[in-house]
Amino acid sequence: MKSLRFLSAEAFVSNADFARKSLSSVAHNLFPLLFKASYLLEQGEVIHDLVKNWPLVDFNMGKLLGTTMDYQEDLSHRTCSVCLESCLTGLRDYVLHHPSPYVKRLKLVDLTGIKDVEVQFCDCKKPMGRWARTELLSKLCLELLVHLQQMQCKPCTFKISIDVLVDLFVTERNYELVVQALLQKCYCPLKICCVAFRADNLALQKFFYIIKLTDPSLLRKLEVVHNVRLEMEHLEILFNSIHFPLLMSLTLPARTFNVLRHTASDELMLTTIGEKMGEMTQLTELSLAFSILTGRIQKLLSPLKTPLKMLDVSNCSLNHDDMAYLANSLHSYHLEVLDLSGHDIPGLYPSTFFKLLSHSSSVLRSLILEDCNIQDSHVNMLILGLSPCHKLQDFKFLGNPLSSEALKHLFAFLCELPMLKNVEFPVPMDCYPIGISYPIDDASLCRFDHQKYEKIAEELNLILLQGNREDVKASTPLFGSYDAAVQETNEELGAYLIMSFKETLEKFTASLSKMS
């Protein structure tokens, strides 16, 4: 519900020309209210002028767009291109604007509270994702330096220093631009302060160079994903050469670890990496998906001095010893997010898994068990394990061979989890042709009876409705959950994959030619 103040703010900013002319008469404490109203109505020109004349010490997007007393709706998930571009250009023009130096109070801009989501509710329907925000901010910082060199600016302009907290997303395509912005940081009034960094489709040499430019002492989150060929030896070099004192979240690309090589140097590297992670006293989130860690989880995680709150070991070939360690470790009592996808949980370690689930039940918010060979005969046991998980919000179990009847039984139970918001369930086994084998390959994934699936999906949603749980969203994303970062850069990543495939074919052809 909107307060009378917010309704008045909407009326004020709805006439853009009038609002822009009247800003000089507006009380400073009303700027946040007007900013949220302008963002809701997508009044780009008003947003630009509000930021250009911002009278307060800080500008925090998450707080400005989040739940407020005047309007409870959270707008921080609206990455509206019109609004965000107006906001960032307004920030540039704040520096170039020449009012009295006493008005220039802004010291901190926090852009980290913006959340990228799949569905945009803004009228323009055009989002500005993390990659695009990185590119635009870098471009504006460089433009600002050019303006300052060309214009006859007042001396007070050169004294402006504003820390801009951002989540940077760098790929090959925007690498040079971001590097130039980071190299010129000390000369620019807008100081890029990277608190979260994501690298994809980037050569290792470039990754090592740019990560040093970001000022690693400020980094809280580091994501090195997909097309960055980081292996164990490179990770050891990274941790030996760079200190990350504030790092809380670490995501590593697939196959970073491969313990099957069984060399003495690999064992030593694993020990060193574990010790270095142990020195990161803030580290509470770790993603190691698609590495091979068989029998080595304890060596890697036991040096950590703080318990993990998030652990992704999906498709890591864990054995019974690994699961036993996780179930009995201090981490098990603090895990809020757990991904064990790709492991045969019922067949390999049912008792240790349920012990782990029992220990984490009081705090667990998200559980992902995709392709875990959970069958109809395991559903009652799964329900028993999930029963104490009263804080569970997300439960994803795609790719498991479950019948429609088993799913109905499970959904009836899921109605009892009070905080559950999102469920991702598999296409029922009886919708596929007889004899289909699990895990289902991509070629066969869509070869099911779609009409039958739709009917079963309606029945499952009816169970939620009858259980007064219309707040729960149930879906079957066949190719995995939505990833805003991948969606935004899919053209670049697709081109990279085609190029890699071409290079592989050329090498293969050359090898055949030499053999003949």
CSV table of N, CA and C in Angstrom, one decimal, residues 86-181:
chain,number,residue,atom,x,y,z
A,86,SER,N,19.8,6.3,-16.7
A,86,SER,CA,19.5,7.7,-16.3
A,86,SER,C,20.3,7.9,-14.9
A,87,CYS,N,20.2,6.9,-14.1
A,87,CYS,CA,20.9,7.0,-12.8
A,87,CYS,C,22.4,7.1,-12.9
A,88,LEU,N,23.0,6.3,-13.8
A,88,LEU,CA,24.5,6.3,-13.9
A,88,LEU,C,24.9,7.6,-14.7
A,89,THR,N,24.2,8.1,-15.7
A,89,THR,CA,24.6,9.3,-16.3
A,89,THR,C,24.4,10.5,-15.4
A,90,GLY,N,23.4,10.4,-14.5
A,90,GLY,CA,23.2,11.5,-13.5
A,90,GLY,C,24.3,11.5,-12.6
A,91,LEU,N,24.9,10.4,-12.3
A,91,LEU,CA,26.1,10.3,-11.4
A,91,LEU,C,27.3,11.0,-12.0
A,92,ARG,N,27.5,10.7,-13.3
A,92,ARG,CA,28.5,11.4,-14.0
A,92,ARG,C,28.3,12.9,-14.0
A,93,ASP,N,27.1,13.3,-14.3
A,93,ASP,CA,26.8,14.8,-14.4
A,93,ASP,C,26.8,15.4,-13.0
A,94,TYR,N,26.7,14.6,-12.0
A,94,TYR,CA,26.8,15.2,-10.6
A,94,TYR,C,28.2,15.8,-10.4
A,95,VAL,N,29.2,15.1,-10.9
A,95,VAL,CA,30.6,15.6,-10.8
A,95,VAL,C,30.8,16.8,-11.7
A,96,LEU,N,30.2,16.8,-12.9
A,96,LEU,CA,30.4,17.9,-13.8
A,96,LEU,C,29.6,19.2,-13.5
A,97,HIS,N,28.5,19.0,-12.7
A,97,HIS,CA,27.6,20.1,-12.4
A,97,HIS,C,28.3,21.1,-11.5
A,98,HIS,N,28.0,22.4,-11.6
A,98,HIS,CA,28.8,23.4,-10.9
A,98,HIS,C,28.0,24.2,-9.9
A,99,PRO,N,27.3,23.6,-9.0
A,99,PRO,CA,26.7,24.4,-7.9
A,99,PRO,C,27.7,24.8,-6.9
A,100,SER,N,27.2,25.4,-5.8
A,100,SER,CA,28.1,25.7,-4.7
A,100,SER,C,28.8,24.5,-4.2
A,101,PRO,N,30.1,24.5,-3.8
A,101,PRO,CA,30.8,23.4,-3.3
A,101,PRO,C,30.2,22.8,-2.0
A,102,TYR,N,29.5,23.7,-1.3
A,102,TYR,CA,28.9,23.2,-0.1
A,102,TYR,C,27.7,22.2,-0.3
A,103,VAL,N,27.2,22.3,-1.5
A,103,VAL,CA,26.1,21.3,-1.8
A,103,VAL,C,26.7,19.9,-2.1
A,104,LYS,N,27.9,19.8,-2.5
A,104,LYS,CA,28.5,18.6,-2.9
A,104,LYS,C,28.9,17.7,-1.7
A,105,ARG,N,27.9,16.9,-1.3
A,105,ARG,CA,28.1,16.1,-0.1
A,105,ARG,C,28.3,14.6,-0.3
A,106,LEU,N,28.0,14.2,-1.5
A,106,LEU,CA,28.0,12.7,-1.8
A,106,LEU,C,29.4,12.1,-1.7
A,107,LYS,N,29.5,11.1,-0.9
A,107,LYS,CA,30.7,10.4,-0.7
A,107,LYS,C,30.7,8.9,-1.1
A,108,LEU,N,29.5,8.3,-1.0
A,108,LEU,CA,29.4,6.9,-1.2
A,108,LEU,C,28.2,6.5,-2.1
A,109,VAL,N,28.4,5.8,-3.2
A,109,VAL,CA,27.3,5.2,-4.0
A,109,VAL,C,27.4,3.7,-3.9
A,110,ASP,N,26.3,3.1,-3.6
A,110,ASP,CA,26.3,1.6,-3.5
A,110,ASP,C,25.3,1.1,-4.5
A,111,LEU,N,25.9,0.4,-5.6
A,111,LEU,CA,25.0,-0.1,-6.6
A,111,LEU,C,24.9,-1.6,-6.5
A,112,THR,N,25.3,-2.2,-5.4
A,112,THR,CA,25.3,-3.7,-5.2
A,112,THR,C,23.9,-4.2,-4.9
A,113,GLY,N,23.0,-3.4,-4.5
A,113,GLY,CA,21.7,-3.9,-4.1
A,113,GLY,C,20.7,-4.3,-5.3
A,114,ILE,N,21.2,-4.1,-6.5
A,114,ILE,CA,20.3,-4.4,-7.7
A,114,ILE,C,20.3,-5.9,-7.9
A,115,LYS,N,19.1,-6.4,-8.1
A,115,LYS,CA,19.0,-7.9,-8.3
A,115,LYS,C,18.5,-8.2,-9.7
A,116,ASP,N,19.3,-9.1,-10.4
A,116,ASP,CA,18.9,-9.5,-11.7
A,116,ASP,C,17.9,-10.7,-11.7
A,117,VAL,N,16.8,-10.5,-12.3
A,117,VAL,CA,15.8,-11.6,-12.3
A,117,VAL,C,15.3,-11.9,-13.7
A,118,GLU,N,14.5,-13.0,-13.8
A,118,GLU,CA,14.1,-13.4,-15.2
A,118,GLU,C,13.0,-12.5,-15.8
A,119,VAL,N,12.0,-12.2,-15.0
A,119,VAL,CA,10.9,-11.4,-15.5
A,119,VAL,C,11.0,-10.0,-15.0
A,120,GLN,N,11.0,-9.0,-16.0
A,120,GLN,CA,11.0,-7.6,-15.7
A,120,GLN,C,9.6,-7.1,-15.7
A,121,PHE,N,9.2,-6.3,-14.7
A,121,PHE,CA,7.9,-5.7,-14.6
A,121,PHE,C,7.9,-4.3,-15.0
A,122,CYS,N,9.0,-3.7,-15.5
A,122,CYS,CA,9.0,-2.3,-15.9
A,122,CYS,C,8.3,-2.3,-17.3
A,123,ASP,N,7.8,-1.1,-17.7
A,123,ASP,CA,7.1,-1.0,-18.9
A,123,ASP,C,7.9,-1.2,-20.1
A,124,CYS,N,9.2,-0.8,-20.1
A,124,CYS,CA,10.1,-0.9,-21.3
A,124,CYS,C,10.5,-2.3,-21.5
A,125,LYS,N,10.4,-3.2,-20.5
A,125,LYS,CA,10.8,-4.6,-20.6
A,125,LYS,C,12.2,-4.8,-21.0
A,126,LYS,N,13.0,-3.8,-21.0
A,126,LYS,CA,14.4,-3.9,-21.4
A,126,LYS,C,15.3,-3.8,-20.2
A,127,PRO,N,15.9,-4.9,-19.7
A,127,PRO,CA,16.7,-4.9,-18.5
A,127,PRO,C,18.2,-4.5,-18.9
A,128,MET,N,18.8,-3.9,-17.9
A,128,MET,CA,20.3,-3.7,-18.0
A,128,MET,C,20.9,-4.6,-16.9
A,129,GLY,N,21.5,-5.7,-17.4
A,129,GLY,CA,22.1,-6.7,-16.5
A,129,GLY,C,23.4,-6.3,-16.0
A,130,ARG,N,24.0,-7.1,-15.2
A,130,ARG,CA,25.3,-6.8,-14.5
A,130,ARG,C,26.4,-6.6,-15.5
A,131,TRP,N,26.5,-7.3,-16.6
A,131,TRP,CA,27.5,-7.1,-17.6
A,131,TRP,C,27.4,-5.7,-18.2
A,132,ALA,N,26.2,-5.3,-18.6
A,132,ALA,CA,25.9,-4.0,-19.2
A,132,ALA,C,26.2,-2.9,-18.2
A,133,ARG,N,25.8,-3.1,-17.0
A,133,ARG,CA,26.1,-2.1,-16.0
A,133,ARG,C,27.6,-1.9,-15.8
A,134,THR,N,28.3,-3.0,-15.8
A,134,THR,CA,29.8,-2.9,-15.7
A,134,THR,C,30.3,-2.1,-16.9
A,135,GLU,N,29.9,-2.4,-18.1
A,135,GLU,CA,30.3,-1.7,-19.3
A,135,GLU,C,30.0,-0.2,-19.2
A,136,LEU,N,28.8,0.1,-18.9
A,136,LEU,CA,28.3,1.5,-18.9
A,136,LEU,C,29.1,2.3,-17.8
A,137,LEU,N,29.2,1.8,-16.6
A,137,LEU,CA,29.9,2.5,-15.6
A,137,LEU,C,31.4,2.8,-16.0
A,138,SER,N,32.0,1.8,-16.5
A,138,SER,CA,33.4,1.9,-17.0
A,138,SER,C,33.5,3.0,-18.1
A,139,LYS,N,32.6,3.0,-19.0
A,139,LYS,CA,32.6,4.0,-20.1
A,139,LYS,C,32.4,5.4,-19.5
A,140,LEU,N,31.4,5.5,-18.6
A,140,LEU,CA,31.2,6.9,-18.0
A,140,LEU,C,32.3,7.4,-17.2
A,141,CYS,N,33.1,6.5,-16.5
A,141,CYS,CA,34.2,7.0,-15.8
A,141,CYS,C,35.3,7.5,-16.8
A,142,LEU,N,35.5,6.8,-17.9
A,142,LEU,CA,36.5,7.3,-18.9
A,142,LEU,C,36.0,8.6,-19.5
A,143,GLU,N,34.7,8.7,-19.8
A,143,GLU,CA,34.2,9.9,-20.4
A,143,GLU,C,34.3,11.1,-19.5
A,144,LEU,N,34.2,10.8,-18.2
A,144,LEU,CA,34.3,11.8,-17.2
A,144,LEU,C,35.7,12.4,-17.2
A,145,LEU,N,36.7,11.5,-17.3
A,145,LEU,CA,38.1,12.0,-17.3
A,145,LEU,C,38.4,12.9,-18.5
A,146,VAL,N,37.8,12.5,-19.7
A,146,VAL,CA,38.0,13.3,-20.9
A,146,VAL,C,37.3,14.7,-20.7
A,147,HIS,N,36.1,14.7,-20.1
A,147,HIS,CA,35.4,16.0,-19.9
A,147,HIS,C,36.2,16.9,-18.9
A,148,LEU,N,36.8,16.3,-17.9
A,148,LEU,CA,37.6,17.1,-16.9
A,148,LEU,C,38.8,17.7,-17.6
A,149,GLN,N,39.4,16.9,-18.5
A,149,GLN,CA,40.6,17.4,-19.2
A,149,GLN,C,40.3,18.5,-20.2
A,150,GLN,N,39.1,18.5,-20.8
A,150,GLN,CA,38.7,19.4,-21.9
A,150,GLN,C,38.0,20.6,-21.4
A,151,MET,N,37.3,20.5,-20.3
A,151,MET,CA,36.5,21.6,-19.7
A,151,MET,C,37.3,22.5,-18.8
A,152,GLN,N,36.9,23.7,-18.6
A,152,GLN,CA,37.5,24.6,-17.6
A,152,GLN,C,36.7,24.4,-16.3
A,153,CYS,N,37.0,23.4,-15.6
A,153,CYS,CA,36.3,23.0,-14.4
A,153,CYS,C,36.8,23.9,-13.2
A,154,LYS,N,35.9,24.1,-12.3
A,154,LYS,CA,36.3,24.8,-11.0
A,154,LYS,C,37.2,23.9,-10.2
A,155,PRO,N,38.1,24.4,-9.5
A,155,PRO,CA,39.1,23.6,-8.7
A,155,PRO,C,38.4,22.6,-7.7
A,156,CYS,N,37.2,23.0,-7.2
A,156,CYS,CA,36.5,22.1,-6.3
A,156,CYS,C,36.1,20.8,-7.0
A,157,THR,N,35.9,20.8,-8.3
A,157,THR,CA,35.5,19.6,-9.1
A,157,THR,C,36.5,18.5,-8.9
A,158,PHE,N,37.8,18.9,-9.0
A,158,PHE,CA,38.9,18.0,-8.9
A,158,PHE,C,39.1,17.4,-7.5
A,159,LYS,N,38.4,18.0,-6.5
A,159,LYS,CA,38.5,17.5,-5.1
A,159,LYS,C,37.4,16.5,-4.8
A,160,ILE,N,36.5,16.3,-5.7
A,160,ILE,CA,35.4,15.4,-5.5
A,160,ILE,C,35.9,13.9,-5.6
A,161,SER,N,35.5,13.2,-4.6
A,161,SER,CA,35.9,11.7,-4.5
A,161,SER,C,34.8,10.9,-4.0
A,162,ILE,N,34.2,10.1,-4.9
A,162,ILE,CA,33.0,9.3,-4.5
A,162,ILE,C,33.3,7.8,-4.7
A,163,ASP,N,33.2,7.1,-3.7
A,163,ASP,CA,33.4,5.6,-3.8
A,163,ASP,C,32.1,5.0,-4.4
A,164,VAL,N,32.3,4.2,-5.4
A,164,VAL,CA,31.2,3.6,-6.1
A,164,VAL,C,31.3,2.1,-5.9
A,165,LEU,N,30.5,1.5,-5.0
A,165,LEU,CA,30.6,0.0,-4.8
A,165,LEU,C,29.8,-0.7,-5.8
A,166,VAL,N,30.4,-1.6,-6.5
A,166,VAL,CA,29.8,-2.3,-7.7
A,166,VAL,C,30.1,-3.8,-7.7
A,167,ASP,N,29.3,-4.5,-8.4
A,167,ASP,CA,29.5,-5.9,-8.8
A,167,ASP,C,30.0,-5.9,-10.2
A,168,LEU,N,31.2,-6.2,-10.5
A,168,LEU,CA,31.7,-6.2,-11.9
A,168,LEU,C,31.6,-7.6,-12.5
A,169,PHE,N,31.2,-7.6,-13.8
A,169,PHE,CA,31.1,-8.8,-14.6
A,169,PHE,C,31.9,-8.6,-15.9
A,170,VAL,N,33.0,-9.3,-16.0
A,170,VAL,CA,34.0,-9.1,-17.1
A,170,VAL,C,34.1,-10.3,-18.0
A,171,THR,N,34.0,-10.1,-19.3
A,171,THR,CA,34.3,-11.1,-20.3
A,171,THR,C,35.3,-10.5,-21.3
A,172,GLU,N,35.6,-11.3,-22.2
A,172,GLU,CA,36.5,-10.8,-23.3
A,172,GLU,C,36.0,-9.6,-24.0
A,173,ARG,N,34.7,-9.5,-24.1
A,173,ARG,CA,34.2,-8.3,-24.9
A,173,ARG,C,34.3,-7.0,-24.2
A,174,ASN,N,34.2,-6.9,-22.9
A,174,ASN,CA,34.3,-5.7,-22.2
A,174,ASN,C,35.6,-5.5,-21.4
A,175,TYR,N,36.5,-6.5,-21.5
A,175,TYR,CA,37.7,-6.5,-20.7
A,175,TYR,C,38.6,-5.2,-20.9
A,176,GLU,N,38.9,-4.8,-22.1
A,176,GLU,CA,39.7,-3.7,-22.3
A,176,GLU,C,39.2,-2.4,-21.7
A,177,LEU,N,37.9,-2.2,-21.9
A,177,LEU,CA,37.2,-1.0,-21.3
A,177,LEU,C,37.3,-1.0,-19.8
A,178,VAL,N,37.0,-2.1,-19.1
A,178,VAL,CA,37.0,-2.2,-17.7
A,178,VAL,C,38.5,-2.0,-17.2
A,179,VAL,N,39.4,-2.6,-17.8
A,179,VAL,CA,40.8,-2.4,-17.4
A,179,VAL,C,41.2,-1.0,-17.5
A,180,GLN,N,40.9,-0.2,-18.6
A,180,GLN,CA,41.2,1.2,-18.6
A,180,GLN,C,40.6,2.0,-17.5
A,181,ALA,N,39.3,1.7,-17.2
A,181,ALA,CA,38.6,2.4,-16.1
A,181,ALA,C,39.3,2.1,-14.8
